[in-house]
Short mmCIF file of C-alpha atoms and ligand atoms in Angstrom, two decimals:
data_model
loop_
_atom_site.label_atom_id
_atom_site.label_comp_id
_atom_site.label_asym_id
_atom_site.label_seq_id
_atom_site.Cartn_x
_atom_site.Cartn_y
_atom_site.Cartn_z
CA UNK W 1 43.42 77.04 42.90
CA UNK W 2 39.51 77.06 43.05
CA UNK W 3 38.01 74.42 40.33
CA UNK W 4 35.37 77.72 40.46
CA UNK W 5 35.54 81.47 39.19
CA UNK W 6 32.57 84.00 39.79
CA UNK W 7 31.04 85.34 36.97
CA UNK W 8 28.70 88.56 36.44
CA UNK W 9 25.62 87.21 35.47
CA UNK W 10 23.50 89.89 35.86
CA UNK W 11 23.52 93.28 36.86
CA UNK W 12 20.21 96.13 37.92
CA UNK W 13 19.61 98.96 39.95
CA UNK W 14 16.87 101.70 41.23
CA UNK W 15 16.78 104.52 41.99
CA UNK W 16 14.08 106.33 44.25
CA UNK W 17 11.47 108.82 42.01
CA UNK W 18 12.28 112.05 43.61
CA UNK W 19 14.47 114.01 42.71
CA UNK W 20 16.40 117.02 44.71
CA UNK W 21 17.93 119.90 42.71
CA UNK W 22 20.74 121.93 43.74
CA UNK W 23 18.27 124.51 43.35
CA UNK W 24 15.54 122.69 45.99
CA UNK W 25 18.89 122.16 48.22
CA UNK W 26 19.32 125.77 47.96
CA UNK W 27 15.89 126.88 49.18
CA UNK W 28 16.86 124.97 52.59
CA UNK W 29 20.95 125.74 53.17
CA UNK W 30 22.84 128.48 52.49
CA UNK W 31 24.37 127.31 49.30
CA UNK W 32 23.95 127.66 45.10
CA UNK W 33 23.57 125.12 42.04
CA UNK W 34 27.29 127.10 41.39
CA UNK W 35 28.97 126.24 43.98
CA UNK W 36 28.23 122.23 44.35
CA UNK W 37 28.08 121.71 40.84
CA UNK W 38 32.18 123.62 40.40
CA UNK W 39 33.10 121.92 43.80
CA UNK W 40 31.75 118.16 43.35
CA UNK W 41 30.26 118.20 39.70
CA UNK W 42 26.93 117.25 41.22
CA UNK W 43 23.44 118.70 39.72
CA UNK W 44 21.00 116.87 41.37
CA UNK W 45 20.20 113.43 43.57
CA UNK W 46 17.43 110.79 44.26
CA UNK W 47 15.79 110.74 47.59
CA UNK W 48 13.24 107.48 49.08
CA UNK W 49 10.29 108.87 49.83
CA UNK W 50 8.36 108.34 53.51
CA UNK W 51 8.08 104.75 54.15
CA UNK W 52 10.81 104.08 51.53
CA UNK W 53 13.62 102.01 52.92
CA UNK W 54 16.71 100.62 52.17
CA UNK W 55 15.32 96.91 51.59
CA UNK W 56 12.67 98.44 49.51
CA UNK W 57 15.53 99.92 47.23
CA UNK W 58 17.40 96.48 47.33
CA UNK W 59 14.65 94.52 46.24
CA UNK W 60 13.77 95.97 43.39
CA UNK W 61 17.61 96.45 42.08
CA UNK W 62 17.73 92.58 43.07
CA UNK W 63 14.96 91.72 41.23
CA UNK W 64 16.36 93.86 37.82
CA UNK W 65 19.70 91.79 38.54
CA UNK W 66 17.58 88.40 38.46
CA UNK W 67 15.66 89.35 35.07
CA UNK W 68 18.48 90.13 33.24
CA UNK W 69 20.50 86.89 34.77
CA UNK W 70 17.64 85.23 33.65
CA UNK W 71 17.20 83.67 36.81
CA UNK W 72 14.69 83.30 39.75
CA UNK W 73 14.79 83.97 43.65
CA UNK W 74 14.29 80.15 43.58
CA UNK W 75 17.57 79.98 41.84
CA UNK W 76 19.82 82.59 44.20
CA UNK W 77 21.17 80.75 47.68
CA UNK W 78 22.89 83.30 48.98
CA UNK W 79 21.92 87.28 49.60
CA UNK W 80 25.08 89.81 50.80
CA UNK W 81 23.66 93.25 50.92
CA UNK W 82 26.21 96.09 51.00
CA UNK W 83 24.59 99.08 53.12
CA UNK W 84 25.36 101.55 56.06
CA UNK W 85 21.97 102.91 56.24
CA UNK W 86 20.46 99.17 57.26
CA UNK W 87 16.40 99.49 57.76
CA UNK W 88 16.65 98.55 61.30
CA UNK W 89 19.65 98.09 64.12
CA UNK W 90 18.86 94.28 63.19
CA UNK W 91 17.68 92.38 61.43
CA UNK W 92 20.13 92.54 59.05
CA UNK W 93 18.35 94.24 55.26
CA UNK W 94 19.49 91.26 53.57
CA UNK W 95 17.34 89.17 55.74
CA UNK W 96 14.33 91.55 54.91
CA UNK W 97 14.97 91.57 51.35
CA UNK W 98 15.23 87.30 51.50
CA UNK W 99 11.91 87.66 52.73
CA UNK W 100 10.61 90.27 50.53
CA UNK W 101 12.07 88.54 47.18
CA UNK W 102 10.18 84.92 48.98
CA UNK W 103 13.04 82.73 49.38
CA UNK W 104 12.78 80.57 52.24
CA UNK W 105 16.14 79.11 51.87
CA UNK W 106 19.74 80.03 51.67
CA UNK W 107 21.73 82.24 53.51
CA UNK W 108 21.76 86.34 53.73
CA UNK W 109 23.67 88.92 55.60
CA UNK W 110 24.81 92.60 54.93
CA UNK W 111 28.41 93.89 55.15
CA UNK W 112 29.10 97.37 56.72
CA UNK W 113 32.48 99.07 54.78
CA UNK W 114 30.45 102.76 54.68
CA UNK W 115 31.02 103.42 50.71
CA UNK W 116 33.25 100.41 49.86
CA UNK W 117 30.67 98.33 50.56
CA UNK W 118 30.19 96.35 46.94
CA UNK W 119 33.96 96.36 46.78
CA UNK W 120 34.06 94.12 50.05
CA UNK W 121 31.06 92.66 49.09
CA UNK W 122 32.30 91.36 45.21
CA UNK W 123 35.76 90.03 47.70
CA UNK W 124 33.18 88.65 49.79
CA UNK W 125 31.15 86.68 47.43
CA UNK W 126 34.34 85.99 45.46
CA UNK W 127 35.52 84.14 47.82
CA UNK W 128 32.44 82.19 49.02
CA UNK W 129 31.80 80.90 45.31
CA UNK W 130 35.24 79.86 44.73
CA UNK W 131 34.81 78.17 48.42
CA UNK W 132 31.78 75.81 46.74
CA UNK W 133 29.45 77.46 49.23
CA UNK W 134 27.31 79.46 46.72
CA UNK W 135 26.44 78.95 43.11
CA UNK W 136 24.28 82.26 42.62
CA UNK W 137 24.61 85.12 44.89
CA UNK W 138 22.95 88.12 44.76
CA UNK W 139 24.88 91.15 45.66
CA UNK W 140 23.31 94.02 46.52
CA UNK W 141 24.36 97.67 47.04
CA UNK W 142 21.80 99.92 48.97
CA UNK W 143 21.74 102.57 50.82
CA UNK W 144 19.08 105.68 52.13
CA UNK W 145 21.72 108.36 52.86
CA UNK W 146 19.52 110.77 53.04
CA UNK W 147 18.03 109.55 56.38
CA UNK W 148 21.36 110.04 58.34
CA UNK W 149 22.14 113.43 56.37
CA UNK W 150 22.03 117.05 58.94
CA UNK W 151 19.87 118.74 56.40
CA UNK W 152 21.35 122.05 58.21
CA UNK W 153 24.68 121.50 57.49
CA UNK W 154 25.54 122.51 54.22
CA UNK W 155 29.21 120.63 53.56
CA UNK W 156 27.38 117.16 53.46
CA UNK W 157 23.69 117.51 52.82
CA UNK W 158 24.57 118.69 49.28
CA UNK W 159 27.20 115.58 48.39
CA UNK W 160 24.99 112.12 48.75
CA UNK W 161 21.53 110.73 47.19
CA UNK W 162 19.81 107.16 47.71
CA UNK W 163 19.61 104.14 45.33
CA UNK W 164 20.81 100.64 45.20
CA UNK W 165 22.13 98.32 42.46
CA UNK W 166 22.97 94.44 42.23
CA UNK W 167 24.70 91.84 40.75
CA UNK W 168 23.79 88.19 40.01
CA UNK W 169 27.14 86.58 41.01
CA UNK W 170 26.82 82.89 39.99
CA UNK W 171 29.81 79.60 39.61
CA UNK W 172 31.00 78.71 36.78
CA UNK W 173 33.71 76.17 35.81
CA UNK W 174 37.64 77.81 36.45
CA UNK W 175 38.48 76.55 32.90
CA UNK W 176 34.94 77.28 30.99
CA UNK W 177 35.83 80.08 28.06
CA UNK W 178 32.50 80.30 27.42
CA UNK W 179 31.33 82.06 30.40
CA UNK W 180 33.44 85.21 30.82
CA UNK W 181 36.34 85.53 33.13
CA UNK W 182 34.57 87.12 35.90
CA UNK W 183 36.18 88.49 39.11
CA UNK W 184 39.91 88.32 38.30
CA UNK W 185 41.38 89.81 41.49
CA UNK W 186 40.41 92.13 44.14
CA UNK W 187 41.92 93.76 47.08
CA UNK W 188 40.52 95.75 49.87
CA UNK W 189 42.45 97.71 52.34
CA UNK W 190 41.37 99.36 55.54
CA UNK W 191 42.97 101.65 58.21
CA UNK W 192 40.86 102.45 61.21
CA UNK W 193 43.49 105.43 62.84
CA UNK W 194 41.48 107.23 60.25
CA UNK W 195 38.10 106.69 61.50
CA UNK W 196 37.16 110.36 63.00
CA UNK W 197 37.75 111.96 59.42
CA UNK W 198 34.68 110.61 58.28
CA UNK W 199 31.77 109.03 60.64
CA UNK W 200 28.07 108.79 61.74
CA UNK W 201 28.18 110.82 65.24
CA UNK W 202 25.57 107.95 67.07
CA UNK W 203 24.90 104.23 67.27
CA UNK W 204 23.03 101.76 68.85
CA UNK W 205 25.97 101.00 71.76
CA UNK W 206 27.63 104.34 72.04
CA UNK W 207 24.27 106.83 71.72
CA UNK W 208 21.68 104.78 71.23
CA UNK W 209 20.44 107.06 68.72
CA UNK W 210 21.01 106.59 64.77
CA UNK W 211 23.47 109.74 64.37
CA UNK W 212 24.43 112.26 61.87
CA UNK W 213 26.85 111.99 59.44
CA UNK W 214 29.96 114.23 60.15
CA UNK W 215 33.21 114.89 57.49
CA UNK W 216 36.08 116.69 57.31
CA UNK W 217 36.06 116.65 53.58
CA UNK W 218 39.31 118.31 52.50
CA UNK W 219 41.51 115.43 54.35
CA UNK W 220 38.96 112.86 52.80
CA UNK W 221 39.45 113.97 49.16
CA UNK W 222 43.29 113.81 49.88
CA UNK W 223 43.39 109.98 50.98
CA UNK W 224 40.53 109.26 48.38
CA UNK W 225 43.07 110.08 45.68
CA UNK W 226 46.03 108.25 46.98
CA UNK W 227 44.96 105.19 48.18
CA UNK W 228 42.27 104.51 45.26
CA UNK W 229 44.76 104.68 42.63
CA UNK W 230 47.37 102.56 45.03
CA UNK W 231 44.26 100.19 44.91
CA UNK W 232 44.20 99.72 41.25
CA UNK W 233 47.21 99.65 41.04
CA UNK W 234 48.05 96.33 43.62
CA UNK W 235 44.78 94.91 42.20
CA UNK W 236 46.04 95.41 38.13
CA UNK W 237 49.43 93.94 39.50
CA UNK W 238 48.12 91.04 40.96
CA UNK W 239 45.91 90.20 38.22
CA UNK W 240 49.26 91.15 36.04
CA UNK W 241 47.23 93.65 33.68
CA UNK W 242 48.23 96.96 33.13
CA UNK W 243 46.33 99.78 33.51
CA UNK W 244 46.45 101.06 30.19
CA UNK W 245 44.40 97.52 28.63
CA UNK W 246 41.54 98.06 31.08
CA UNK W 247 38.48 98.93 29.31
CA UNK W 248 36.46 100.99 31.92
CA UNK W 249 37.04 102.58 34.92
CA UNK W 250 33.69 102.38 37.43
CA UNK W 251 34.49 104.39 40.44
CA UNK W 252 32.41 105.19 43.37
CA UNK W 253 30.89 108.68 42.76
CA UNK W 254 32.06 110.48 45.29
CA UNK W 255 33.17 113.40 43.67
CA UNK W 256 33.54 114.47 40.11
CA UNK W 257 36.67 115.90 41.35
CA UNK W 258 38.13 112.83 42.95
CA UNK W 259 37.16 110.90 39.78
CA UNK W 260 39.22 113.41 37.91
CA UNK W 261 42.28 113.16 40.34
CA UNK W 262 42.74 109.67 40.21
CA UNK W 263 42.79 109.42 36.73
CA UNK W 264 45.25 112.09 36.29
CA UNK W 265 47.50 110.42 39.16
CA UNK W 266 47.52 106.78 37.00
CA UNK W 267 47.63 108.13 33.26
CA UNK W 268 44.19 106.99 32.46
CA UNK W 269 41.82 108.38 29.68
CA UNK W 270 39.13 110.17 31.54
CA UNK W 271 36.79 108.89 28.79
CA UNK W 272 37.14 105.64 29.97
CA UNK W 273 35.93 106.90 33.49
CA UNK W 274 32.26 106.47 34.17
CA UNK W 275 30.66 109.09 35.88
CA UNK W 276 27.11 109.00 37.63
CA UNK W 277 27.91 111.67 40.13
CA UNK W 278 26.04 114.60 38.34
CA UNK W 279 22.49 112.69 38.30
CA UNK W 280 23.54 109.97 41.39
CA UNK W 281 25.42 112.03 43.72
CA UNK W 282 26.86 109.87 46.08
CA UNK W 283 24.80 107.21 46.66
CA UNK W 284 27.72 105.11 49.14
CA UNK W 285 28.00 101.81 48.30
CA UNK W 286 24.83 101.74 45.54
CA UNK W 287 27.22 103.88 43.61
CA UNK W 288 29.69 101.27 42.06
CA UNK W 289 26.69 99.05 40.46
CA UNK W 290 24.19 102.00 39.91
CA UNK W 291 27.20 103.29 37.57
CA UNK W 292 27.81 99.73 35.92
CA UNK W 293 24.29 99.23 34.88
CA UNK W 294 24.10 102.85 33.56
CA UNK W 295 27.32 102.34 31.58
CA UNK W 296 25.47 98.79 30.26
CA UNK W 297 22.78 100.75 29.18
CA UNK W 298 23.89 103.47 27.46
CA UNK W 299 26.44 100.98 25.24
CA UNK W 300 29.65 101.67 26.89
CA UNK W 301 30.37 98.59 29.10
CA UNK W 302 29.88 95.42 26.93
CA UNK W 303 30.45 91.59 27.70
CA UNK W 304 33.78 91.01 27.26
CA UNK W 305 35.51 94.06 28.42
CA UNK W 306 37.81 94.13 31.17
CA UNK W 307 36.60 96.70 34.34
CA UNK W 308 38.27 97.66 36.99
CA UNK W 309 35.57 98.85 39.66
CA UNK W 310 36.95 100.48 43.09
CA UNK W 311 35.84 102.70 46.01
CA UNK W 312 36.91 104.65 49.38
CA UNK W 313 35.02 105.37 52.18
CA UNK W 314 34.84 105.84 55.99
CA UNK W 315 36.62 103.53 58.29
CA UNK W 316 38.94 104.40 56.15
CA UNK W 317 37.95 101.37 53.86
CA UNK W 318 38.91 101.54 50.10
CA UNK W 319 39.44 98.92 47.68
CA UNK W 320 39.45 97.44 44.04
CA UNK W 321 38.14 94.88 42.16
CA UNK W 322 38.90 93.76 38.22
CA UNK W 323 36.47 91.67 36.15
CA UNK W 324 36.26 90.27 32.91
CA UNK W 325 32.80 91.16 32.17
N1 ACO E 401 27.82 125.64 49.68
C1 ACO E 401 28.52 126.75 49.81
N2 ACO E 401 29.63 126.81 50.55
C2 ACO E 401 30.03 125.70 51.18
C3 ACO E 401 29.33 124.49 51.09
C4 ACO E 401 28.17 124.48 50.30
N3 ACO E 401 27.41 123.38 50.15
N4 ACO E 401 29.98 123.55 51.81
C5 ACO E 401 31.06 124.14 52.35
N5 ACO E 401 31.09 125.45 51.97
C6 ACO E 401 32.08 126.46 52.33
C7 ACO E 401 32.79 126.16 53.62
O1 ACO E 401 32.01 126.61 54.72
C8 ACO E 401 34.05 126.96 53.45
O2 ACO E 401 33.78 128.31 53.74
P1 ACO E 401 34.84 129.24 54.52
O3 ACO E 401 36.05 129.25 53.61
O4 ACO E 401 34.13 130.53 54.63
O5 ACO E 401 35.10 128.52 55.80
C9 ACO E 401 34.34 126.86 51.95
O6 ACO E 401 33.10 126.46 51.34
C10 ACO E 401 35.42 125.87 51.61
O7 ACO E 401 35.19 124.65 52.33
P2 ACO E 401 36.05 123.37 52.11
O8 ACO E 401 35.49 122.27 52.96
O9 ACO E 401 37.50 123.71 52.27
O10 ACO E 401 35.75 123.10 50.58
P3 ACO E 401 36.41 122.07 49.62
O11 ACO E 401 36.96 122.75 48.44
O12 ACO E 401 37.30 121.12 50.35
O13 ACO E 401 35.15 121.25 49.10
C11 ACO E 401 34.09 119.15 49.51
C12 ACO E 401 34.33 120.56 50.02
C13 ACO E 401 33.28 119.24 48.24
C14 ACO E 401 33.30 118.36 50.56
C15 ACO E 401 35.44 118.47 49.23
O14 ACO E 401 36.29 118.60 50.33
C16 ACO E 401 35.29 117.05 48.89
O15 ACO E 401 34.74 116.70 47.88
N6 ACO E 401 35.83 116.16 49.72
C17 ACO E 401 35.70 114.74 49.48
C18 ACO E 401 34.75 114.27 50.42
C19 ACO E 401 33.70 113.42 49.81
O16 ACO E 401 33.42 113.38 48.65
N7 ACO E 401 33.10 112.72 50.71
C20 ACO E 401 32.07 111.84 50.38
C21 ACO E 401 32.10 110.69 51.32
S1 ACO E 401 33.64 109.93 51.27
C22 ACO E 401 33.69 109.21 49.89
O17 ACO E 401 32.67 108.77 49.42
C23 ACO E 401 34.93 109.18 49.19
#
């Protein structure tokens, strides 16, 4: 047992100024505000404008996470950034964004799990702070989709948006009430056989070109639904909590319908399901903390309340992760 538990300290995100409609979508593919919005629930997404990167995005969701933690970059000694849409090959965006936020110490490094990112990430930095080798990370989910989107190919373009959101994970004494429980127990799964269901068709090794993102959605939404709810349901086990005292429910927005099928598969009150994915779309691993601090700010999540947060995406990777908030 760790003398240390990670606590949420604070949370932020951003999201790009434009906006795409299903309508603007519609002007370029053959497609209709109809049929995304009865097939995925989505209405519209954000998208970065030229010159607008991912460690642009990160920063300032960092920066949102610092103010409300009440802390500075002076205080943060480590940076994990959560993206599959990195600025560059390498360096690695965390590294940018350590230099952008003008820390000159400490350690940063991104994590690639495609749309389970900040669910690896919150094991991640978990672990590291009950390891004594951080005392205030900064998370940070971010990612600029719409750069590896085929804007001709109408069964993706339409499903994902940019953004990026952030947590101030900082240590706190094991046995100190005062503080919150923070991460309780998470557990990530992956299962590579899986890997041409859902995949970016170049890379630096294989193409060297940056690729297109390529789906077969129909077999996607069927292991999104199984193996998220076998995900909350190891991760509630292992924390021993049942499903039915967790407060909230903060999924990555995939797909209003996959949000819907996963609730129906474990018994839990779709109310207690936060949903992003009309206004968000799928922002990959952004999703999961652009959700959280919408849910903050609207008076839903509160400190104190248990949340379960969890994700799937390519690899297959999928996961879960429980906090006392
Ligand atoms: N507009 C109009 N028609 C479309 C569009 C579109 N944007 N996209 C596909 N279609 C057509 C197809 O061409 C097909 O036409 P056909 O019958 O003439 O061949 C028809 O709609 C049905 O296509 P399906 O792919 O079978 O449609 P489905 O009901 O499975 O819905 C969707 C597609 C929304 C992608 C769904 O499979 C899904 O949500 N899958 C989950 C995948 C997902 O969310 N991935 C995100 C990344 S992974 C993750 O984050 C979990």
């Amino acid at each position: 047992m760790s003398s240390f538990k990670s606590v949420i300290a604070g949370i932020g995100g951003y999201l790009p100024e434009s906006v795409l409609t299903n309508e603007d979508l519609a002007q370029r593919v053959d497609t209709s505000d109809e049929w995304i919005r009865a097939r995925t629930g989505i209405t519209q997404r954000h998208v970065a404008k030229e010159g607008e990167y991912t460690s642009h995005l990160a920063t300032k969701a960092a920066q949102a996470a610092m103010k409300d933690a009440g802390l500075t970059a002076d205080d943060i000694d480590l940076i994990v950034v959560a993206t599959t849409t990195p600025d560059l090959t390498f360096p690695s965006t965390a590294t940018i964004v350590q230099e952008a936020l003008g820390m000159t110490h400490g350690a940063a490094f991104d994590v690639q799990a495609v749309c389970s990112g900040f669910i690896y990430g919150v094991t991640v930095v978990d672990a590291m702070i009950k390891a004594g080798q951080a005392k205030h990370a900064l998370l940070i989910g971010a990612e600029t989709f719409s750069r590896i989107l085929d804007w001709e190919d109408r069964a993706t373009c339409v499903l994902f948006g940019d953004g990026a959101g952030a947590f101030v994970m900082s240590a706190a004494a094991a046995d100190d009430d005062a503080t919150g429980k923070g991460v309780i127990s998470s557990f990530i799964r992956s299962d590579g056989r899986h890997r041409d269901m859902l995949y970016v068709d170049g890379g630096p090794s294989r193409t060297q070109t940056v690729g297109h993102l390529r789906m077969l959605g129909n077999q996607v939404f069927r292991h999104a639904v199984t193996d998220i709810a076998a995900a909350i349901e190891t991760c509630s086990a292992n924390a021993g909590v049942e499903t039915a005292d967790i407060d909230w429910f903060v999924p990555h927005q995939a797909n209003q319908r996959i949000l819907a099928g996963v609730a129906k598969k474990l018994g839990v009150d779709p109310g207690k399901v936060i949903s992003t994915v009309a206004t968000h779309a799928n922002t990959s691993a952004a999703s999961v903390p652009l959700a959280f601090v919408a849910a903050k700010a609207d008076g839903r999540i509160k400190r104190g309340d248990l949340v379960m947060l969890e994700a799937f995406g390519g690899g297959f990777t999928w996961g879960a992760a429980l906090l006392g908030y």
